[in-house]
């Protein structure tokens, strides 16, 4: 059974940093590719970043390029999202997702989702 559990969210000031973690259990071929999405109140869920477990490739949403970094620790089955230079518009619930399409930014192509972790950036 695949399970994704996010952690690391919280309240941070503008310009600050946070590191989110996503612990994955029950990894299978269906979880080859990992991603982070976010959803702000009243908005659609938005693609943030993606990476595969097997090779060093990444993809980022335009709004976070140059500020966020996705990485993984294969031995610990954990994916990270390092967030720097945070802005109020980064406030959202951040979700970890797993799927079988490489570096996809399409929400519907991810089969497994975590419960989400709240990130609030205060000014």
mmCIF file of C-alpha atoms in Angstrom:
data_model
loop_
_atom_site.group_PDB
_atom_site.id
_atom_site.type_symbol
_atom_site.label_atom_id
_atom_site.label_comp_id
_atom_site.label_asym_id
_atom_site.label_seq_id
_atom_site.Cartn_x
_atom_site.Cartn_y
_atom_site.Cartn_z
ATOM 1 C CA UNK A 1 0.000 0.000 0.000
ATOM 2 C CA UNK A 2 1.444 3.321 -1.094
ATOM 3 C CA UNK A 3 1.450 6.082 1.473
ATOM 4 C CA UNK A 4 2.797 9.633 1.217
ATOM 5 C CA UNK A 5 3.230 11.746 4.349
ATOM 6 C CA UNK A 6 4.264 15.384 4.165
ATOM 7 C CA UNK A 7 5.883 17.368 6.957
ATOM 8 C CA UNK A 8 7.783 20.595 7.510
ATOM 9 C CA UNK A 9 5.132 23.196 6.868
ATOM 10 C CA UNK A 10 4.589 26.189 9.113
ATOM 11 C CA UNK A 11 4.546 29.946 9.447
ATOM 12 C CA UNK A 12 7.456 31.929 8.010
ATOM 13 C CA UNK A 13 8.123 35.563 7.276
ATOM 14 C CA UNK A 14 8.567 37.023 3.822
ATOM 15 C CA UNK A 15 12.033 36.213 2.507
ATOM 16 C CA UNK A 16 12.401 33.228 4.794
ATOM 17 C CA UNK A 17 12.935 29.568 4.034
ATOM 18 C CA UNK A 18 11.280 26.238 4.735
ATOM 19 C CA UNK A 19 12.080 22.645 3.878
ATOM 20 C CA UNK A 20 9.225 20.255 3.241
ATOM 21 C CA UNK A 21 9.610 16.485 3.382
ATOM 22 C CA UNK A 22 7.536 13.712 1.853
ATOM 23 C CA UNK A 23 8.081 10.227 3.250
ATOM 24 C CA UNK A 24 6.983 7.502 0.848
ATOM 25 C CA UNK A 25 6.112 3.976 1.941
ATOM 26 C CA UNK A 26 5.143 1.063 -0.279
ATOM 27 C CA UNK A 27 7.043 2.323 -3.321
ATOM 28 C CA UNK A 28 6.145 0.529 -6.547
ATOM 29 C CA UNK A 29 6.500 1.041 -10.295
ATOM 30 C CA UNK A 30 3.479 3.332 -9.978
ATOM 31 C CA UNK A 31 5.464 5.780 -7.877
ATOM 32 C CA UNK A 32 8.476 6.245 -10.159
ATOM 33 C CA UNK A 33 7.969 9.980 -10.469
ATOM 34 C CA UNK A 34 7.440 12.386 -7.615
ATOM 35 C CA UNK A 35 6.058 15.895 -7.537
ATOM 36 C CA UNK A 36 4.952 18.741 -5.332
ATOM 37 C CA UNK A 37 1.759 20.680 -5.939
ATOM 38 C CA UNK A 38 0.163 23.460 -3.936
ATOM 39 C CA UNK A 39 -3.312 24.847 -3.493
ATOM 40 C CA UNK A 40 -4.168 28.266 -2.147
ATOM 41 C CA UNK A 41 -7.681 29.064 -0.865
ATOM 42 C CA UNK A 42 -10.104 29.513 -3.747
ATOM 43 C CA UNK A 43 -7.538 28.522 -6.381
ATOM 44 C CA UNK A 44 -6.758 25.475 -8.494
ATOM 45 C CA UNK A 45 -4.080 23.047 -7.401
ATOM 46 C CA UNK A 46 -0.843 24.249 -8.985
ATOM 47 C CA UNK A 47 2.232 22.325 -10.099
ATOM 48 C CA UNK A 48 5.379 23.242 -8.165
ATOM 49 C CA UNK A 49 8.149 20.756 -8.972
ATOM 50 C CA UNK A 50 8.827 17.186 -10.072
ATOM 51 C CA UNK A 51 11.659 14.672 -10.110
ATOM 52 C CA UNK A 52 12.108 10.933 -10.751
ATOM 53 C CA UNK A 53 13.666 8.575 -8.228
ATOM 54 C CA UNK A 54 16.097 7.095 -10.713
ATOM 55 C CA UNK A 55 17.915 9.985 -12.419
ATOM 56 C CA UNK A 56 18.825 13.587 -11.735
ATOM 57 C CA UNK A 57 16.146 15.444 -13.614
ATOM 58 C CA UNK A 58 13.868 18.198 -12.326
ATOM 59 C CA UNK A 59 11.080 20.411 -13.543
ATOM 60 C CA UNK A 60 9.642 23.517 -11.888
ATOM 61 C CA UNK A 61 6.611 25.683 -12.176
ATOM 62 C CA UNK A 62 7.314 29.166 -13.491
ATOM 63 C CA UNK A 63 6.338 30.863 -10.239
ATOM 64 C CA UNK A 64 8.967 29.022 -8.180
ATOM 65 C CA UNK A 65 11.912 28.703 -10.578
ATOM 66 C CA UNK A 66 15.133 29.899 -8.996
ATOM 67 C CA UNK A 67 13.651 29.881 -5.476
ATOM 68 C CA UNK A 68 12.548 26.279 -4.843
ATOM 69 C CA UNK A 69 14.586 23.092 -5.166
ATOM 70 C CA UNK A 70 13.249 19.546 -5.288
ATOM 71 C CA UNK A 71 15.509 16.702 -4.213
ATOM 72 C CA UNK A 72 15.275 13.147 -2.920
ATOM 73 C CA UNK A 73 16.975 10.658 -0.651
ATOM 74 C CA UNK A 74 16.442 7.267 -2.253
ATOM 75 C CA UNK A 75 17.762 5.372 0.758
ATOM 76 C CA UNK A 76 15.176 7.027 2.996
ATOM 77 C CA UNK A 77 12.378 7.048 0.397
ATOM 78 C CA UNK A 78 11.946 10.747 1.022
ATOM 79 C CA UNK A 79 11.460 13.689 -1.313
ATOM 80 C CA UNK A 80 12.224 17.242 -0.240
ATOM 81 C CA UNK A 81 11.181 20.709 -1.310
ATOM 82 C CA UNK A 82 13.576 23.439 -0.268
ATOM 83 C CA UNK A 83 11.794 26.800 -0.438
ATOM 84 C CA UNK A 84 13.755 30.050 -0.303
ATOM 85 C CA UNK A 85 12.900 33.726 -0.713
ATOM 86 C CA UNK A 86 9.327 32.974 0.247
ATOM 87 C CA UNK A 87 6.578 35.387 -0.751
ATOM 88 C CA UNK A 88 3.030 35.845 0.561
ATOM 89 C CA UNK A 89 1.735 34.304 -2.683
ATOM 90 C CA UNK A 90 3.510 31.061 -1.760
ATOM 91 C CA UNK A 91 0.978 30.583 1.029
ATOM 92 C CA UNK A 92 -0.863 27.336 0.316
ATOM 93 C CA UNK A 93 -1.319 23.732 1.286
ATOM 94 C CA UNK A 94 1.546 21.799 -0.262
ATOM 95 C CA UNK A 95 0.913 18.263 -1.489
ATOM 96 C CA UNK A 96 3.296 15.498 -2.395
ATOM 97 C CA UNK A 97 2.266 13.260 -5.306
ATOM 98 C CA UNK A 98 3.501 10.112 -7.041
ATOM 99 C CA UNK A 99 2.829 8.787 -10.522
ATOM 100 C CA UNK A 100 4.139 7.063 -13.637
ATOM 101 C CA UNK A 101 4.621 9.939 -16.112
ATOM 102 C CA UNK A 102 8.023 11.546 -16.171
ATOM 103 C CA UNK A 103 8.197 15.172 -14.989
ATOM 104 C CA UNK A 104 4.516 15.784 -15.558
ATOM 105 C CA UNK A 105 2.885 19.013 -14.395
ATOM 106 C CA UNK A 106 -0.603 17.563 -14.928
ATOM 107 C CA UNK A 107 -2.391 16.855 -11.675
ATOM 108 C CA UNK A 108 -4.566 14.072 -13.071
ATOM 109 C CA UNK A 109 -1.519 11.990 -14.048
ATOM 110 C CA UNK A 110 -0.526 11.447 -10.425
ATOM 111 C CA UNK A 111 -2.203 8.492 -8.732
ATOM 112 C CA UNK A 112 -1.075 8.926 -5.148
ATOM 113 C CA UNK A 113 -1.318 11.979 -2.913
ATOM 114 C CA UNK A 114 -0.413 12.946 0.600
ATOM 115 C CA UNK A 115 -2.669 14.807 2.999
ATOM 116 C CA UNK A 116 -0.849 18.085 2.570
ATOM 117 C CA UNK A 117 1.071 20.463 4.814
ATOM 118 C CA UNK A 118 0.204 24.126 5.336
ATOM 119 C CA UNK A 119 2.745 26.816 4.481
ATOM 120 C CA UNK A 120 1.908 30.373 5.496
ATOM 121 C CA UNK A 121 4.133 33.298 4.543
ATOM 122 C CA UNK A 122 3.435 36.412 6.563
ATOM 123 C CA UNK A 123 4.329 39.959 5.689
#
